Coordinates of C-alpha atoms in Angstrom, one line a residue:
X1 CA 85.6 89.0 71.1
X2 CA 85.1 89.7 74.4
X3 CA 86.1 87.9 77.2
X4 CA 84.4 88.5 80.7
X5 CA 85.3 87.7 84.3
X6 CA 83.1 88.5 86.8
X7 CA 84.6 89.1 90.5
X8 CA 83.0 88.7 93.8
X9 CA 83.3 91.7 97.0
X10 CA 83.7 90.6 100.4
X11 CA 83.2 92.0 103.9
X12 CA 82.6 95.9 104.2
X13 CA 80.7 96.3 101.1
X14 CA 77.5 94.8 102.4
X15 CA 74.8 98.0 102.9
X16 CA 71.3 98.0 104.7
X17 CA 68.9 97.5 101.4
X18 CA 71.3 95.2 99.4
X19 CA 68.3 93.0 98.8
X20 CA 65.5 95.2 98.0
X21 CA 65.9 94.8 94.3
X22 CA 65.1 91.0 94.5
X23 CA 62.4 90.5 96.4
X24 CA 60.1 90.5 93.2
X25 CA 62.1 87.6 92.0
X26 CA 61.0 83.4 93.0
X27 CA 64.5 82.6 92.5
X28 CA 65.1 85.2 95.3
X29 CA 62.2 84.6 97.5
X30 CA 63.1 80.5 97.4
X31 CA 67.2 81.6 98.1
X32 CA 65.8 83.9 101.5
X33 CA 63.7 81.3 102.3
X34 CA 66.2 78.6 102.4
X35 CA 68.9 80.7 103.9
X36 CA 66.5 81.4 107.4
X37 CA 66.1 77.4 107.6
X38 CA 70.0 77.1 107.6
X39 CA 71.0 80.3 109.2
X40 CA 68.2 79.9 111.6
X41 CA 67.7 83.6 111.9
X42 CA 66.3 86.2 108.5
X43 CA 68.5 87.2 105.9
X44 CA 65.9 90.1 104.6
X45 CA 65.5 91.0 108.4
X46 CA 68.9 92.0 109.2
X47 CA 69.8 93.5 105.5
X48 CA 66.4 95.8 106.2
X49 CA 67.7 96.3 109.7
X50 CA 70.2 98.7 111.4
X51 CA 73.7 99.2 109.8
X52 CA 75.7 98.0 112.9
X53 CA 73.9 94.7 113.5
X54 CA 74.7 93.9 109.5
X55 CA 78.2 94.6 109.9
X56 CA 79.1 92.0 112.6
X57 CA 81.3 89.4 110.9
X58 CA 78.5 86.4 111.7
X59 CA 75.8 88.6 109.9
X60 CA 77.2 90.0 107.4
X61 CA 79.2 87.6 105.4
X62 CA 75.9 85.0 105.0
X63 CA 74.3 88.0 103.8
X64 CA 76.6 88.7 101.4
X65 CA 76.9 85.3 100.1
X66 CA 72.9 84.9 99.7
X67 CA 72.9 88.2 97.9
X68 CA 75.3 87.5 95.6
X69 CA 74.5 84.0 94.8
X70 CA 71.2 85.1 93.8
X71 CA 72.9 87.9 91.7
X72 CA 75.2 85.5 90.1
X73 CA 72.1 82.7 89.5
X74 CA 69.9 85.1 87.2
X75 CA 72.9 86.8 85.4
X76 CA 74.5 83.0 84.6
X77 CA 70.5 82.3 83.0
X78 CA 71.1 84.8 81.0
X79 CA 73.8 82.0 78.8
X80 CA 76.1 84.3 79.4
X81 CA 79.0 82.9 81.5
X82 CA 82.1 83.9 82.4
X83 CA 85.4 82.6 81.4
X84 CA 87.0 83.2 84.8
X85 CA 85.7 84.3 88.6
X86 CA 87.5 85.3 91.5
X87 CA 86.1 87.0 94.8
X88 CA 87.4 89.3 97.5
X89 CA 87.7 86.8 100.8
X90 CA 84.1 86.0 101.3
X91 CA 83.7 86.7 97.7
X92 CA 85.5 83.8 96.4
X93 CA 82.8 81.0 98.1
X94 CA 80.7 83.2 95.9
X95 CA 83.0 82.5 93.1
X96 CA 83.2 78.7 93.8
X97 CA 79.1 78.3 93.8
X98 CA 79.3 80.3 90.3
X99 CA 81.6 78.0 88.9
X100 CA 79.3 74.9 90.4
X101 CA 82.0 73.7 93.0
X102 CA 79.4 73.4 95.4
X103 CA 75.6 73.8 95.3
X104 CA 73.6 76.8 97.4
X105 CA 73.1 75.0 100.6
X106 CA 76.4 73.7 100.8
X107 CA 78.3 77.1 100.4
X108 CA 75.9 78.8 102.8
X109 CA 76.5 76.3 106.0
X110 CA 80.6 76.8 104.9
X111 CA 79.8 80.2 105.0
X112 CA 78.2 80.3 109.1
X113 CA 81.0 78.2 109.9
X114 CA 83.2 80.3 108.7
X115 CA 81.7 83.6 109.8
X116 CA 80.7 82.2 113.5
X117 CA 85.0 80.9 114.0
X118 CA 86.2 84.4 112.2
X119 CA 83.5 86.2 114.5
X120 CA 84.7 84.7 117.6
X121 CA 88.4 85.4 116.8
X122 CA 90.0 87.9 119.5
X123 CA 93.3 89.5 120.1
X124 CA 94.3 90.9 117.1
X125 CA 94.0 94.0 115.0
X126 CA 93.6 95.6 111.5
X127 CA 94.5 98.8 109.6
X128 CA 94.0 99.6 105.8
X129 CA 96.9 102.0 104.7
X130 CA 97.0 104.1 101.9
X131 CA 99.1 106.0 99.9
X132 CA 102.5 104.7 101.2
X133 CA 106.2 103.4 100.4
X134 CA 106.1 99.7 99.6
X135 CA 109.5 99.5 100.1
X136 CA 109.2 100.8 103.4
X137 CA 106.4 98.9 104.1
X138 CA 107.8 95.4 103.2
X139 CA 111.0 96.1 105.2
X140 CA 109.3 96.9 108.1
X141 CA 107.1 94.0 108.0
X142 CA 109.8 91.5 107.4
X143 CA 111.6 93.0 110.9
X144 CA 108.3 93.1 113.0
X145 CA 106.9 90.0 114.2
X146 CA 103.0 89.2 114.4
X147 CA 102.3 91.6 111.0
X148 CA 101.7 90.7 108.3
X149 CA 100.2 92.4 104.9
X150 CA 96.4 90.5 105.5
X151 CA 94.9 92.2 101.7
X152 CA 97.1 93.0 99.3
X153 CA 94.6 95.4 96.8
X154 CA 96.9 97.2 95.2
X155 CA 100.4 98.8 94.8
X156 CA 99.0 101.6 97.0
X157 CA 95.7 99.4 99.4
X158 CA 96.5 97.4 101.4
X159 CA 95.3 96.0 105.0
X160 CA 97.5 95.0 107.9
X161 CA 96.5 92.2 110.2
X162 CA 98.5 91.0 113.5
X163 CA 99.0 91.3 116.9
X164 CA 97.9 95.2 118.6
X165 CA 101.8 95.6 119.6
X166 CA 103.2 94.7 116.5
X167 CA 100.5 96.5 114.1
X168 CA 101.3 99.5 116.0
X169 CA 104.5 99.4 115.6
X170 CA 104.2 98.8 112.1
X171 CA 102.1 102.0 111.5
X172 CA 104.4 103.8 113.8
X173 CA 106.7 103.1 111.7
X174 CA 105.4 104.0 108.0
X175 CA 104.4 106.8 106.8
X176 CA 100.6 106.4 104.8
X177 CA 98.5 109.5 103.5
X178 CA 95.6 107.2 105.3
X179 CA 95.2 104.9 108.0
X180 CA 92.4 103.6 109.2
X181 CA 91.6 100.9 112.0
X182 CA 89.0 98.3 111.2
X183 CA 86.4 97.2 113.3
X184 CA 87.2 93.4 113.5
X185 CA 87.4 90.9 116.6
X186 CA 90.8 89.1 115.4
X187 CA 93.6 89.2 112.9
X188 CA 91.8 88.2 109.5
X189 CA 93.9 86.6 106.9
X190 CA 97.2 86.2 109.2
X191 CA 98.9 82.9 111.3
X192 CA 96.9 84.2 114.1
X193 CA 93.8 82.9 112.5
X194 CA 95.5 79.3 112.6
X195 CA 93.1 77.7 115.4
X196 CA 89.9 78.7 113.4
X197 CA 91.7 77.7 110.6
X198 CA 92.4 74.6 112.2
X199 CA 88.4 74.1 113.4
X200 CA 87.8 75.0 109.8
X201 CA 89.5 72.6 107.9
X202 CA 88.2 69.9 109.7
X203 CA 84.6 70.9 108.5
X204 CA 86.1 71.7 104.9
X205 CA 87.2 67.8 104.8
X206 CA 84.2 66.3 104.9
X207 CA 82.4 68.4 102.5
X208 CA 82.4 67.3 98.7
X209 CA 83.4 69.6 96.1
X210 CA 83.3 69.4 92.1
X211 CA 85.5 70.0 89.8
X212 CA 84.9 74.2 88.8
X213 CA 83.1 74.7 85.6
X214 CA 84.6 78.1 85.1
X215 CA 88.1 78.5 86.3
X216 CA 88.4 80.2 89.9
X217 CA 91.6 82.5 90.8
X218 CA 92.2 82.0 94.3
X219 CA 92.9 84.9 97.3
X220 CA 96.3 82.8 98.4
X221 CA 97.1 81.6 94.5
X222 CA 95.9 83.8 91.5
X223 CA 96.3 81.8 89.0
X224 CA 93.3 79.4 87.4
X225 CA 92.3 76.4 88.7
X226 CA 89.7 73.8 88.3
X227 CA 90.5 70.4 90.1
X228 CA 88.0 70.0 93.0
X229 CA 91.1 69.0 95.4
X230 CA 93.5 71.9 94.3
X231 CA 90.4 74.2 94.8
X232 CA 89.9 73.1 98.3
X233 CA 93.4 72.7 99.3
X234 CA 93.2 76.5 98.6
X235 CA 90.4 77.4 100.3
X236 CA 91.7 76.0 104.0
X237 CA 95.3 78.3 102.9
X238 CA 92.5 81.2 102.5
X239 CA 92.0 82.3 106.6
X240 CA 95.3 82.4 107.6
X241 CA 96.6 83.3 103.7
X242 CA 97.1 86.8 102.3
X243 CA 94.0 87.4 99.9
X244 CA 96.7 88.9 96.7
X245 CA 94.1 91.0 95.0
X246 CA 96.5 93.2 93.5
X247 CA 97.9 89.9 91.8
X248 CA 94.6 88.8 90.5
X249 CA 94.2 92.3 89.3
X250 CA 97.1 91.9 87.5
X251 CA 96.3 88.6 85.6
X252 CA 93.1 89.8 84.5
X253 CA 94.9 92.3 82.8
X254 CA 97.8 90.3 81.3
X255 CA 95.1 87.0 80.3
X256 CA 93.1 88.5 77.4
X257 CA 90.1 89.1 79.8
X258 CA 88.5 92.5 78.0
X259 CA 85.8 93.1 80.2
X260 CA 85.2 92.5 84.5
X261 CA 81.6 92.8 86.2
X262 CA 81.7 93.1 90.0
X263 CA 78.5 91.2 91.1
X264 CA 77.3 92.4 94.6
X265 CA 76.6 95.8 96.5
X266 CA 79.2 98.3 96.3
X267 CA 82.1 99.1 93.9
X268 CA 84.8 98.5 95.9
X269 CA 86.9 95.9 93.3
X270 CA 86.2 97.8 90.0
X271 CA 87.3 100.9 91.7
X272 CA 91.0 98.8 92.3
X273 CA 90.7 97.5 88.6
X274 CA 90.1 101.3 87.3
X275 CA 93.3 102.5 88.9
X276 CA 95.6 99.8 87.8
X277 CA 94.2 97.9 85.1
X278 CA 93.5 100.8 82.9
X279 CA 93.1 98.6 79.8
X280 CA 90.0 96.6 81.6
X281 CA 86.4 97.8 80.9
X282 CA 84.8 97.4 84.7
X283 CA 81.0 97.5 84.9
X284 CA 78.9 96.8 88.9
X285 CA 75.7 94.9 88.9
X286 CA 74.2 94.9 92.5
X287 CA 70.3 94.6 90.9
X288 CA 68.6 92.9 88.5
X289 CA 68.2 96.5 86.8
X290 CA 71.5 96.7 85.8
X291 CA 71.7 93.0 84.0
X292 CA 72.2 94.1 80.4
X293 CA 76.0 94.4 80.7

């Protein structure tokens, strides 16, 4: 029997005509409509706009989310479901409104919040390494201050997040067949994130969330949950918490799950999953083409 998950990406796979394939669909239309009374400015106008606009942190991660959520809406009509989700940062408040935690509207206005206080974030940096010495890297993280491993993707991915002085002395220090700087305002997914963090949590507490109808593995814990506090309790650990997708990787490959679909535009998680889950069939849907998996 097979058993599916399906996993969420997060910021940097977004692409200028993510949403073309949709606008034929109601469910769609009614999602793009809702999202510009929220937002307050067009989802559809900035993913049919210019590549640079899209890709500022406020833009790009409520287009994702709409996207996806309307990706995951028609594929879970199709009686279908998962037996676990998990997304990529941004990703997982995808994976929460799968697994009914929160409805549309609620995810998307957590979603600006979020996106505005991470967009607004200054003074620190980030750098994806590849191809390196982990043992190298962790002992020079553990004797640098301010760095700390900010995505964990796999034994040989990762990204670094922290101040400018100590990031580059970090990559000063290791050697990587790749590194390459990322064009982000602040320190993602490190302690320097804690006052957005802070601003966010207070939002987060007066929001209401369900109990998950689908268990979620978390970026900061990858293991399932379901309990509407544990969930949330999670999710204010998530800005200044490591997201530990190489761990996640790992459990879907050591649970039983046979098969993982990576719902949105790009194939930047099944292409982790290939590499080191070897035993996982992986499979993208980013249109309503591609929805007999």
């Amino acid at each position: 029997m097979t058993k599916t998950a399906w996993v969420f990406p997060g910021q940097g796979s977004q692409t200028v005509g993510m949403e073309e394939n949709l606008l034929d669909h109601p469910l769609a239309r009614m999602r793009f409509a809702q999202a510009e009374e929220i937002l307050n400015w067009s989802v559809l106008e900035l993913c049919q706009g210019d590549e640079e606009r899209l890709s500022q942190t406020q833009y790009t991660q409520p287009c994702l989310y709409v996207v996806e959520t309307v990706l995951a809406e028609l594929l879970l009509k199709q009686d279908n479901p998962p037996v676990l989700v998990a997304g990529h940062s941004l990703g997982e408040y995808v994976a929460l409104y799968t697994a009914g935690v929160f409805d549309f509207e609620t995810g998307l206005k957590l979603v600006k919040s979020r996106a505005e206080l991470m967009s607004t974030a200054a003074g620190g940096k980030m750098v994806a390494m590849m191809q390196f010495n982990r043992e190298e890297l962790e002992t020079q993280i553990a004797a640098i201050p301010d760095v700390v491993i900010a995505n964990d993707n796999s034994p040989q991915q990762v990204v670094i997040s922290g101040t400018p002085t100590g990031v580059d002395a970090l990559i000063a220090q290791v050697k990587a067949r790749r590194k390459v700087d990322l064009k982000v305002s602040g320190a993602f997914h490190s302690p320097l994130m804690q006052s957005a963090a802070a601003e966010f949590a207070e939002i987060l507490a007066d929001v209401t969330f369900n109990d998950a109808r689908i268990p979620v593995l978390a970026n900061i814990d990858p293991t399932p949950a379901i309990k509407a506090a544990e969930i949330k309790s999670r999710l204010v650990q998530q800005m200044t918490g490591a997201v530990r997708w190489r761990e996640i990787g790992d459990y879907l490959a050591q649970s039983g799950i046979t098969k993982v679909v990576e719902i949105g535009p790009g194939k930047v998680l099944t292409g982790l999953l290939k590499r080191t889950s070897a035993n996982l069939e992986v499979k993208n849907v980013s249109r309503i083409d591609e929805f007999s998996y």
